[in-house]
Coordinates of C-alpha atoms (C1' of nucleotides) in Angstrom, one line a residue:
Chain A
M4 CA 6.9 -1.6 28.9
A5 CA 5.4 -0.3 25.7
R6 CA 5.3 -2.6 22.7
Y7 CA 7.4 -0.2 20.7
Q8 CA 10.3 -1.2 22.8
D9 CA 9.8 -4.9 22.0
Y10 CA 9.3 -4.3 18.3
P11 CA 11.2 -1.1 17.5
L12 CA 9.9 0.5 14.3
S13 CA 12.1 1.3 11.5
I14 CA 11.1 3.6 8.6
Y15 CA 12.5 4.1 5.2
N16 CA 13.2 7.8 5.2
S17 CA 12.8 9.3 1.7
Y18 CA 14.9 12.2 2.7
N19 CA 18.1 10.2 3.3
R20 CA 17.0 7.2 1.3
E21 CA 17.8 5.0 4.2
K22 CA 16.0 2.8 6.6
E23 CA 16.2 4.3 10.0
I24 CA 15.2 3.3 13.5
F25 CA 12.2 5.5 14.3
T26 CA 12.8 7.7 17.3
P27 CA 10.1 10.3 18.0
L28 CA 10.9 13.8 19.1
H29 CA 9.1 13.3 22.3
E30 CA 9.3 9.8 23.9
G31 CA 6.0 8.0 23.5
H32 CA 4.4 10.6 21.3
V33 CA 4.2 10.8 17.5
G34 CA 3.2 13.7 15.3
M35 CA 2.2 12.7 11.8
Y36 CA 1.1 14.8 8.9
V37 CA -0.3 13.4 5.6
C38 CA -1.2 15.4 2.6
G39 CA -5.0 15.0 2.0
P40 CA -7.0 15.4 -1.2
T41 CA -7.9 18.4 -3.2
V42 CA -11.7 18.2 -3.1
Y43 CA -12.7 19.1 -6.6
S44 CA -13.6 15.6 -7.8
N45 CA -14.3 12.1 -6.5
V46 CA -11.5 10.1 -5.0
H47 CA -10.4 7.1 -6.9
L48 CA -8.6 3.9 -5.9
G49 CA -5.2 5.3 -6.4
N50 CA -5.9 8.0 -3.8
V51 CA -7.2 5.3 -1.5
R52 CA -3.9 3.4 -1.6
T53 CA -1.9 6.3 -0.2
F54 CA -4.3 7.0 2.6
L55 CA -4.4 3.3 3.3
T56 CA -0.6 3.2 3.9
F57 CA -0.9 5.9 6.5
D58 CA -4.1 4.5 8.0
V59 CA -2.2 1.3 8.7
L60 CA 0.8 3.2 10.0
Y61 CA -1.5 5.2 12.3
R62 CA -3.1 2.0 13.6
Y63 CA 0.2 0.4 14.1
L64 CA 1.7 3.3 16.0
I65 CA -1.2 3.3 18.3
H66 CA -1.0 -0.4 18.7
L67 CA 2.7 -0.1 19.6
G68 CA 1.7 2.2 22.4
Y69 CA 2.4 5.6 21.0
K70 CA 0.1 8.5 21.6
V71 CA -0.3 9.8 18.0
R72 CA -1.6 13.1 16.7
Y73 CA -2.5 12.4 13.1
V74 CA -3.2 15.5 10.9
R75 CA -4.5 15.1 7.4
N76 CA -5.6 18.2 5.6
I77 CA -8.4 19.0 3.1
T78 CA -7.2 21.2 0.3
D79 CA -10.3 23.3 -0.4
V80 CA -8.6 26.3 -2.0
G81 CA -8.9 25.6 -5.7
H82 CA -5.4 26.4 -7.0
L83 CA -4.7 26.7 -10.6
V84 CA -5.6 24.2 -13.3
D85 CA -2.2 25.0 -14.9
D86 CA 0.8 27.1 -14.0
V87 CA -0.4 30.1 -16.1
D88 CA -1.5 33.3 -14.5
E89 CA -4.8 33.2 -16.4
G90 CA -5.4 29.7 -15.3
E91 CA -8.8 29.1 -13.6
D92 CA -8.8 27.5 -10.2
K93 CA -10.0 23.9 -10.1
I94 CA -12.8 24.3 -7.6
A95 CA -14.0 27.5 -9.3
K96 CA -14.0 25.8 -12.6
K97 CA -16.0 22.8 -11.3
A98 CA -18.4 25.2 -9.6
R99 CA -19.0 27.1 -12.8
L100 CA -19.6 23.9 -14.8
D101 CA -22.0 22.5 -12.3
N102 CA -23.5 25.9 -11.4
L103 CA -22.6 25.6 -7.8
E104 CA -21.0 27.7 -5.1
P105 CA -17.4 26.8 -4.7
M106 CA -18.0 25.7 -1.1
E107 CA -20.8 23.4 -2.4
V108 CA -18.2 21.7 -4.6
V109 CA -15.9 21.5 -1.6
Q110 CA -18.5 20.0 0.7
M111 CA -19.7 17.5 -1.9
Y112 CA -16.3 16.1 -2.5
T113 CA -15.3 16.2 1.1
N114 CA -18.3 14.1 1.9
D115 CA -17.4 11.7 -0.9
F116 CA -13.9 11.5 0.5
H117 CA -15.1 10.7 4.0
N118 CA -17.7 8.2 2.7
T119 CA -15.1 6.4 0.7
L120 CA -12.6 6.2 3.5
A121 CA -15.3 4.9 5.8
L122 CA -16.2 2.2 3.3
F123 CA -12.6 1.1 3.4
N124 CA -12.6 1.1 7.2
F125 CA -10.2 4.0 7.7
L126 CA -9.8 5.6 11.1
S127 CA -10.4 9.4 11.2
P128 CA -7.3 11.5 11.8
S129 CA -7.0 13.5 15.0
I130 CA -7.3 16.8 13.1
E131 CA -8.5 17.4 9.6
P132 CA -7.8 21.0 8.9
T133 CA -8.9 22.8 5.8
A134 CA -6.8 25.3 3.8
T135 CA -9.6 27.9 3.8
G136 CA -9.8 27.7 7.5
H137 CA -6.2 28.6 7.9
I138 CA -5.7 31.6 5.6
I139 CA -4.5 33.8 8.5
E140 CA -1.8 31.2 9.5
Q141 CA -0.7 31.1 5.8
I142 CA -0.5 34.9 5.5
Q143 CA 1.5 35.0 8.7
M144 CA 3.9 32.4 7.3
I145 CA 4.3 34.4 4.1
E146 CA 5.2 37.4 6.2
Q147 CA 7.8 35.4 8.1
I148 CA 9.3 34.2 4.8
L149 CA 9.3 37.8 3.4
N150 CA 10.8 39.2 6.6
N151 CA 13.6 36.6 6.4
G152 CA 14.3 37.7 2.9
F153 CA 13.4 34.5 1.0
A154 CA 10.4 35.9 -0.9
Y155 CA 9.5 39.0 -3.0
E156 CA 6.3 40.7 -4.0
V157 CA 5.4 41.5 -7.5
N158 CA 2.0 43.0 -8.6
G159 CA 0.2 41.6 -5.6
S160 CA 1.7 38.1 -5.8
V161 CA 4.5 36.8 -3.5
Y162 CA 7.0 34.4 -4.9
F163 CA 9.4 32.2 -3.0
D164 CA 13.0 33.0 -4.1
V165 CA 14.5 29.5 -4.7
P166 CA 18.0 30.6 -5.9
K167 CA 18.4 32.9 -2.8
Y168 CA 17.2 30.2 -0.5
Q169 CA 19.5 27.7 -2.1
E170 CA 22.5 30.0 -1.6
A171 CA 21.7 30.4 2.1
K172 CA 20.5 26.9 3.0
G173 CA 21.6 24.7 0.1
N174 CA 19.1 21.9 0.6
Y175 CA 16.6 22.6 -2.2
G176 CA 16.3 19.4 -4.2
Q177 CA 17.6 17.1 -1.4
L178 CA 14.3 15.3 -0.9
S179 CA 13.5 14.7 -4.6
G180 CA 17.0 14.3 -5.8
R181 CA 16.9 17.4 -8.0
V182 CA 19.9 19.5 -9.0
L183 CA 19.0 23.2 -9.4
E184 CA 21.0 23.6 -12.6
D185 CA 19.1 20.7 -14.2
L186 CA 15.8 22.1 -13.1
I187 CA 16.6 25.4 -14.6
S188 CA 17.7 24.0 -17.9
N189 CA 14.6 21.9 -18.1
T190 CA 12.0 24.4 -17.2
R191 CA 9.4 24.8 -19.7
E192 CA 8.6 28.1 -21.2
L193 CA 5.2 29.0 -19.8
D194 CA 3.2 32.2 -20.1
G195 CA 2.9 34.5 -17.2
Q196 CA 6.2 33.6 -15.6
D197 CA 7.7 37.0 -16.3
E198 CA 6.9 38.0 -12.8
K199 CA 9.2 35.4 -11.3
R200 CA 12.9 36.2 -11.0
S201 CA 13.7 32.6 -11.6
P202 CA 11.6 30.0 -13.3
L203 CA 12.1 27.8 -10.2
D204 CA 10.4 30.3 -7.9
F205 CA 6.9 29.4 -6.9
A206 CA 4.0 31.4 -5.7
I207 CA 3.2 31.5 -2.0
W208 CA 0.5 34.2 -2.5
K209 CA -1.2 34.7 -5.8
N210 CA -3.0 37.9 -6.9
A211 CA -6.6 37.2 -7.9
D212 CA -8.5 39.0 -10.6
E213 CA -12.2 39.7 -10.6
R214 CA -13.0 36.3 -12.2
H215 CA -11.5 34.5 -9.2
I216 CA -14.2 33.4 -6.7
M217 CA -12.1 32.1 -3.9
K218 CA -10.0 35.0 -2.7
W219 CA -9.0 36.8 0.5
P220 CA -7.7 40.2 1.5
S221 CA -4.1 40.6 2.5
S222 CA -1.5 43.3 2.7
W223 CA -0.4 42.4 -0.9
G224 CA -4.0 42.8 -2.1
I225 CA -6.8 40.4 -2.8
G226 CA -5.6 36.9 -3.6
F227 CA -5.2 33.3 -2.4
P228 CA -2.4 31.3 -0.9
G229 CA 0.0 29.1 -2.9
W230 CA -0.7 25.4 -2.9
H231 CA 2.4 24.3 -1.1
L232 CA 1.9 26.7 1.7
E233 CA -1.1 25.3 3.4
C234 CA 0.6 22.1 4.4
S235 CA 3.5 24.0 5.9
A236 CA 1.3 26.4 7.8
M237 CA -1.1 23.7 9.1
S238 CA 1.6 21.2 10.1
T239 CA 3.4 23.9 11.9
K240 CA 0.3 25.0 13.7
Y241 CA -0.8 21.5 14.9
L242 CA 2.5 19.6 15.1
G243 CA 5.1 22.3 15.7
K244 CA 8.0 23.6 13.7
E245 CA 9.6 20.1 13.9
F246 CA 7.6 16.9 13.8
D247 CA 8.1 13.2 13.3
I248 CA 6.5 11.9 10.2
H249 CA 5.2 13.4 7.0
G250 CA 3.6 11.2 4.4
G251 CA 2.0 11.4 1.0
G252 CA 2.0 10.0 -2.4
M253 CA 5.2 9.6 -4.4
D254 CA 3.9 12.1 -6.9
L255 CA 3.9 14.9 -4.3
K256 CA 7.6 14.6 -3.6
F257 CA 8.4 17.2 -6.2
P258 CA 7.6 20.0 -6.2
H259 CA 5.1 19.9 -3.3
H260 CA 7.1 18.4 -0.5
E261 CA 10.3 20.0 -1.6
C262 CA 8.6 23.3 -1.4
E263 CA 7.2 22.6 2.0
I264 CA 10.7 22.0 3.4
A265 CA 11.9 25.2 1.8
Q266 CA 9.1 27.2 3.2
S267 CA 9.4 25.9 6.7
V268 CA 13.2 26.4 6.7
A269 CA 12.8 29.9 5.3
A270 CA 10.2 30.8 7.9
D271 CA 11.4 29.0 11.0
G272 CA 15.0 28.1 10.3
V273 CA 14.6 24.4 10.9
A274 CA 13.9 21.4 8.7
P275 CA 10.3 20.5 9.7
V276 CA 10.2 16.8 9.2
H277 CA 12.3 14.0 10.7
Y278 CA 10.9 11.1 8.6
W279 CA 9.5 11.5 5.1
M280 CA 7.4 8.6 3.8
H281 CA 6.2 8.2 0.3
S282 CA 3.7 5.7 -0.8
N283 CA 4.0 4.4 -4.3
M284 CA 1.4 4.5 -7.1
L285 CA -1.4 2.2 -8.0
T286 CA -1.0 1.2 -11.6
V287 CA -3.3 -0.2 -14.2
N288 CA -1.6 -2.2 -16.9
G289 CA 1.7 -0.7 -15.7
Q290 CA 0.5 2.9 -15.9
K291 CA -0.3 5.2 -13.0
M292 CA -3.9 5.3 -12.2
S293 CA -5.1 8.8 -12.7
K294 CA -8.1 10.7 -13.7
S295 CA -6.5 12.3 -16.7
L296 CA -5.6 8.9 -18.2
G297 CA -9.1 7.6 -17.8
N298 CA -7.9 4.5 -16.1
S299 CA -9.2 5.2 -12.6
F300 CA -12.0 3.4 -10.8
S301 CA -14.2 5.0 -8.3
P302 CA -15.0 2.9 -5.2
S303 CA -18.6 2.3 -6.4
E304 CA -17.4 1.2 -9.8
L305 CA -15.1 -1.2 -8.1
M306 CA -17.8 -2.7 -5.9
T307 CA -20.4 -3.1 -8.7
G308 CA -17.9 -4.1 -11.3
N309 CA -19.5 -1.5 -13.5
H310 CA -16.3 -0.4 -15.4
H311 CA -14.9 -1.5 -18.7
L312 CA -11.7 -2.7 -17.1
L313 CA -13.5 -4.8 -14.5
K314 CA -15.0 -8.3 -14.9
K315 CA -16.8 -8.2 -11.6
G316 CA -17.2 -6.3 -8.4
Y317 CA -15.0 -6.6 -5.3
S318 CA -15.7 -5.7 -1.7
P319 CA -13.8 -2.9 -0.1
M320 CA -12.1 -5.3 2.4
T321 CA -11.0 -7.5 -0.5
V322 CA -9.4 -4.4 -2.1
R323 CA -7.8 -3.4 1.2
F324 CA -6.4 -6.8 1.7
F325 CA -5.2 -6.8 -1.9
M326 CA -3.3 -3.6 -1.4
L327 CA -1.8 -4.7 1.9
Q328 CA -0.3 -7.8 0.2
S329 CA 2.3 -5.5 -1.4
H330 CA 4.7 -3.1 0.2
Y331 CA 3.6 0.5 0.2
S332 CA 6.8 1.6 -1.5
S333 CA 6.3 -0.6 -4.5
T334 CA 4.0 0.1 -7.4
L335 CA 1.0 -2.2 -7.3
D336 CA -0.6 -3.3 -10.5
F337 CA -4.4 -3.6 -10.5
S338 CA -5.9 -6.4 -12.5
N339 CA -8.9 -8.7 -12.3
D340 CA -6.7 -11.8 -11.9
A341 CA -4.8 -10.2 -9.0
L342 CA -8.1 -9.2 -7.4
D343 CA -9.6 -12.6 -7.9
A344 CA -6.6 -14.2 -6.2
A345 CA -6.8 -11.7 -3.3
E346 CA -10.5 -12.4 -2.9
K347 CA -9.9 -16.1 -2.4
G348 CA -6.9 -15.6 -0.2
F349 CA -8.8 -13.1 2.0
R350 CA -11.6 -15.6 2.3
R351 CA -9.1 -18.2 3.6
L352 CA -7.7 -15.8 6.1
N353 CA -11.2 -14.9 7.3
N354 CA -12.2 -18.5 7.6
A355 CA -9.2 -19.2 9.8
R356 CA -9.9 -16.1 11.9
K357 CA -13.5 -17.2 12.5
S358 CA -12.5 -20.7 13.3
L359 CA -10.0 -19.5 15.8
A360 CA -12.6 -17.3 17.5
K361 CA -14.7 -20.4 18.1
L362 CA -11.9 -22.6 19.4
S363 CA -11.4 -23.0 23.1
Y364 CA -8.5 -24.4 25.1
L365 CA -8.4 -27.9 26.4
S366 CA -5.2 -29.0 28.0
G367 CA -3.5 -32.0 26.3
P368 CA -0.1 -33.3 25.4
M369 CA 2.2 -30.4 24.6
D370 CA 4.0 -30.1 21.3
E371 CA 7.0 -28.0 22.1
A372 CA 8.0 -27.5 18.4
L373 CA 4.5 -26.3 17.4
N374 CA 4.3 -24.1 20.5
K375 CA 7.5 -22.5 19.5
E376 CA 6.5 -22.1 15.9
I377 CA 3.3 -20.3 16.8
Q378 CA 5.1 -17.9 19.1
S379 CA 7.7 -17.3 16.5
S380 CA 5.1 -16.6 13.7
L381 CA 3.4 -14.1 15.9
N382 CA 6.7 -12.4 16.7
S383 CA 7.6 -12.3 13.1
A384 CA 4.4 -10.6 12.2
Y385 CA 5.2 -7.8 14.5
L386 CA 8.8 -7.7 13.5
N387 CA 7.8 -7.4 9.9
L388 CA 5.3 -4.7 10.6
S389 CA 8.0 -2.9 12.4
D390 CA 10.3 -3.3 9.5
D391 CA 9.1 -0.3 7.5
L392 CA 5.5 -1.5 7.7
N393 CA 6.0 -4.7 5.7
T394 CA 2.4 -5.8 5.6
A395 CA 3.1 -8.3 2.8
K396 CA 5.4 -10.3 5.0
A397 CA 3.2 -10.0 8.1
I398 CA 0.3 -11.4 6.0
A399 CA 2.5 -14.3 5.0
N400 CA 3.0 -15.0 8.7
L401 CA -0.8 -14.9 9.2
F402 CA -1.2 -17.5 6.5
D403 CA 1.3 -19.7 8.1
L404 CA -0.7 -19.4 11.3
A405 CA -3.9 -20.0 9.3
T406 CA -2.7 -23.5 8.3
R407 CA -2.2 -24.4 12.0
I408 CA -5.5 -22.8 13.1
N409 CA -7.3 -24.8 10.4
S410 CA -5.7 -27.9 11.6
M411 CA -6.9 -27.3 15.0
A412 CA -10.4 -26.4 13.8
G413 CA -10.4 -29.7 11.8
G414 CA -9.3 -31.7 14.8
K415 CA -6.0 -32.7 13.3
L416 CA -4.2 -30.6 15.9
K417 CA -5.4 -30.1 19.4
P418 CA -5.3 -26.7 21.1
G419 CA -3.7 -28.5 24.0
A420 CA -0.6 -29.0 21.9
L421 CA 0.0 -25.4 22.7
S422 CA 0.6 -24.0 26.2
E423 CA -2.4 -22.2 27.4
G424 CA -0.5 -18.9 27.3
T425 CA 0.5 -19.5 23.6
F426 CA -3.1 -20.4 22.7
N427 CA -4.5 -17.3 24.4
R428 CA -1.8 -15.1 22.8
L429 CA -2.7 -16.5 19.4
K430 CA -6.3 -16.0 19.9
Q431 CA -5.9 -12.4 21.0
E432 CA -3.1 -11.2 18.7
Y433 CA -4.3 -12.9 15.5
E434 CA -7.5 -11.0 15.6
Q435 CA -5.7 -7.8 16.8
I436 CA -3.3 -7.9 13.9
I437 CA -6.0 -8.5 11.3
N438 CA -8.7 -6.2 12.7
D439 CA -6.9 -3.5 14.7
I440 CA -3.7 -3.1 12.7
L441 CA -4.5 -4.1 9.2
G442 CA -8.0 -2.8 9.6
L443 CA -9.6 -5.8 7.9
R444 CA -13.0 -6.1 9.3
L445 CA -15.4 -9.0 8.7
E446 CA -18.0 -8.1 6.0
E447 CA -20.7 -10.7 6.4
S448 CA -24.0 -9.0 6.1
D449 CA -26.0 -11.1 8.5
E450 CA -24.7 -14.1 10.3
S451 CA -26.8 -13.8 13.4
G452 CA -30.3 -13.8 14.6
M453 CA -33.0 -15.2 12.4
M454 CA -30.6 -16.0 9.6
D455 CA -28.6 -18.2 12.0
G456 CA -31.7 -19.9 13.2
L457 CA -32.9 -20.7 9.7
M458 CA -29.5 -22.0 8.8
H459 CA -29.4 -24.4 11.7
L460 CA -32.9 -25.6 10.9
L461 CA -31.8 -26.4 7.3
I462 CA -28.6 -28.0 8.5
D463 CA -30.6 -30.2 10.9
I464 CA -33.1 -31.3 8.2
R465 CA -30.2 -32.1 5.9
Q466 CA -28.4 -34.0 8.5
Q467 CA -31.6 -36.1 9.1
A468 CA -31.9 -36.7 5.3
R469 CA -28.2 -37.8 5.2
K470 CA -28.8 -40.2 8.0
N471 CA -31.7 -41.7 6.1
K472 CA -29.5 -41.8 3.0
D473 CA -31.9 -39.5 1.3
F474 CA -29.1 -37.7 -0.7
A475 CA -31.5 -36.2 -3.1
T476 CA -32.9 -34.0 -0.3
S477 CA -29.6 -33.3 1.3
D478 CA -28.0 -32.3 -2.0
Q479 CA -31.0 -30.1 -2.9
I480 CA -30.5 -28.2 0.4
R481 CA -26.8 -27.8 -0.1
D482 CA -27.0 -26.9 -3.8
T483 CA -29.8 -24.4 -3.4
L484 CA -28.0 -22.7 -0.6
S485 CA -24.8 -22.7 -2.6
A486 CA -26.6 -21.0 -5.4
L487 CA -27.7 -18.4 -2.9
G488 CA -24.1 -17.9 -1.9
V489 CA -24.2 -19.9 1.3
Q490 CA -21.6 -22.6 1.6
L491 CA -22.1 -25.7 3.8
K492 CA -19.0 -27.3 5.2
D493 CA -19.3 -30.9 6.6
G494 CA -16.6 -31.4 9.2
P495 CA -16.0 -33.9 12.1
E496 CA -17.7 -31.6 14.6
G497 CA -20.8 -31.2 12.4
T498 CA -21.8 -28.9 9.6
S499 CA -21.0 -25.2 9.5
Y500 CA -21.8 -22.6 7.0
S501 CA -20.3 -19.4 5.6
I502 CA -21.6 -16.7 3.4
E503 CA -19.7 -15.7 0.3
Chain B
rG24 C1' 16.2 15.5 -22.8
rG25 C1' 17.2 15.6 -17.1
rU26 C1' 16.5 13.0 -12.4
rC27 C1' 14.9 8.7 -9.9
rG28 C1' 12.9 3.8 -9.7
rG29 C1' 11.6 -1.0 -11.6
rA30 C1' 12.1 -5.9 -14.6
rU31 C1' 11.1 -12.4 -9.8
rG32 C1' 7.9 -18.8 -11.6
rG33 C1' 1.0 -19.5 -15.2
rC34 C1' -0.9 -14.7 -12.4
rC35 C1' -0.1 -11.3 -8.1
rG36 C1' 3.8 -10.2 -5.0
rA37 C1' 7.9 -10.5 -0.7
rG38 C1' 13.0 -10.9 -0.5
rU39 C1' 19.7 -7.3 -0.8
rG40 C1' 25.3 -12.2 -0.8
rG41 C1' 24.6 -18.8 1.2
rC42 C1' 18.8 -20.8 4.7
rU43 C1' 10.8 -23.0 1.6
rA44 C1' 8.4 -15.9 1.4
rG45 C1' 3.1 -15.8 1.0
rG46 C1' -1.5 -15.8 -1.9
rC47 C1' -4.1 -17.6 -6.3
rA48 C1' -4.0 -21.1 -10.3
rC49 C1' -2.1 -26.3 -11.8
rG50 C1' -1.1 -31.6 -10.4
rG51 C1' -1.2 -35.8 -6.8
rG52 C1' -3.1 -37.5 -2.1
rU53 C1' -6.1 -37.7 2.8
rC54 C1' -11.0 -36.8 4.5
rU55 C1' -16.4 -37.2 2.4
rG56 C1' -22.3 -40.9 0.3
rC57 C1' -20.7 -37.3 -3.4
rA58 C1' -19.0 -32.3 -3.1
rA59 C1' -17.1 -28.0 -0.8
rA60 C1' -13.9 -26.5 2.9
rA61 C1' -9.6 -28.2 5.3
rC62 C1' -4.9 -30.8 5.7
rC63 C1' -0.4 -33.1 3.4
rC64 C1' 2.8 -33.5 -0.9
rU65 C1' 4.5 -31.6 -5.5
rU66 C1' 5.9 -28.5 -10.2
rU67 C1' 7.1 -23.8 -12.8
rA68 C1' 11.8 -18.1 -11.0
rC69 C1' 14.9 -14.3 -10.5
rA70 C1' 15.1 -9.3 -18.3
rC71 C1' 20.0 -9.9 -21.2
rC72 C1' 25.6 -9.7 -21.3
rG73 C1' 30.0 -9.4 -18.6
rG74 C1' 32.5 -8.8 -13.8
rU75 C1' 33.5 -9.2 -8.2
rU76 C1' 33.1 -13.6 -4.8
rC77 C1' 34.3 -20.1 -2.3
rG78 C1' 29.1 -18.6 -3.4
rA79 C1' 24.7 -13.4 -6.6
rA80 C1' 17.8 -12.8 -7.7
rU81 C1' 20.6 -9.9 -4.2
rC82 C1' 27.0 -6.2 -5.2
rC83 C1' 29.6 -3.6 -9.7
rG84 C1' 29.6 -2.2 -15.1
rG85 C1' 27.0 -2.4 -19.7
rU86 C1' 22.5 -3.5 -22.8
rU87 C1' 17.2 -3.8 -23.7
rC88 C1' 12.4 -2.8 -22.0
rC89 C1' 8.9 -0.4 -18.6
rG90 C1' 7.3 3.4 -15.3
rA91 C1' 7.3 7.9 -12.1
rC92 C1' 8.6 13.0 -11.6
rC93 C1' 10.3 17.4 -14.1
rU94 C1' 3.0 21.0 -15.3
rC95 C1' -2.4 20.0 -11.1
rC96 C1' -2.2 14.9 -9.5
rA97 C1' -2.3 10.2 -3.7

RNA sequence: GGUCGGAUGGCCGAGUGGCUAGGCACGGGUCUGCAAAACCCUUUACACCGGUUCGAAUCCGGUUCCGACCUCCA
């Protein structure tokens, strides 16, 4: 029996605004699409948070026993800097400024994106399609939409006819909670919109002038596809007309995801996504982290602490842990105090985890209550993860277990107080939850080999000194190591060490 | 302006009607040659005003403040 039957997953579906039991289209299989980055600049920590949410979801789905196809695109068509016809495309602009080929820009920032995700221990998606690699699919989709009468061509551009779509299907605005009349009355007056029949219409193919670098031939002339279209085309290609989960940042809900739904319905007649998931924003002093506000950190600034808003640097795993301590649907505020607290908490969790790995079972007098408590904490961790991916609550369960593990490591509790089955389950699942599901790997640089030998030598010398009551020597060893970032811990079983 | 969401203790952050969230910090204790780590105990809450209810942080109404989206944005 697969784990997903023991711990059925529920997901808050943004489309209905309700938490629902997750039932995939095809038993045992999950198709999941997440909107990836536009590769015209370095990713920042806010971007990382969104991808983290879906990395953990992906890991958890796999752990539950699903076979998952995870598609996350790379947007490498530039799209416009603003919504004006004359607007330059973002990648072309960057290329011009840096005197590069557009594809050099794309490659550079795609590499940066991959490096960053690797740093934070993200799993690779099953398929990572690029928009430029799927121009044909996008053109085909535009043709379908045109054939079905939900788009019109003007001067080599094709626009999606929102009012007409609304009349026929009536669901535009459902996802984002917009009302068409409100949208119309609030539309800003922008230049170059005279081609559109309604200000709500959006381009699915855009005519390109000579200045445009990234452009392709089509039956409507030379141009490039609209931004919203690539996700519809690529999700359809790899996951089908209907698929299970679509994720992305909250800020993509409107217009991007709303338009995706409209395009798919207009082309194929069915709503594409069964469960919409939106990850909330990372904030700094209460404001969304974004490049334009100048309050974003790059991963390297974060690690070195080399940023005016940071007091010191933090490791990627510390940040990952920090983010997982909140729920993905809440905004999370980024501050030095919060990071400091997370760093210490994470160290505590890791210490417990390492202690547990070293413990072995010795039968002894059973403690039924404790045995039950451990089982129930492990069950809770899974139930919380299955409850709309509540990593915050699952981590609280892990800390409860950390207290018991530490008691065992300190000799206050004996492993024999647990049944052998419980002990083995704890040992296996504790590490699984932290490492496989939450993706929190140990970061110690070098705790083996020569380093370990040297440490044991020092510990032995210090032990000898302590025996001789030569505390000057023993303290010198401990304090010098401490200054180097190595912590000695005297316990009943002898001295151990950990590296900060 | 429109739409949506938020306001929890010193800090971060879960929690949707009654049952200790958790982490960090603070205080006390145990252990230790001293420390650190660990363990035990302990303190500080639900923006404001009304209402519903036997009972509300949680539901309803109002007020204030904050944010997101409405234009590219994870």
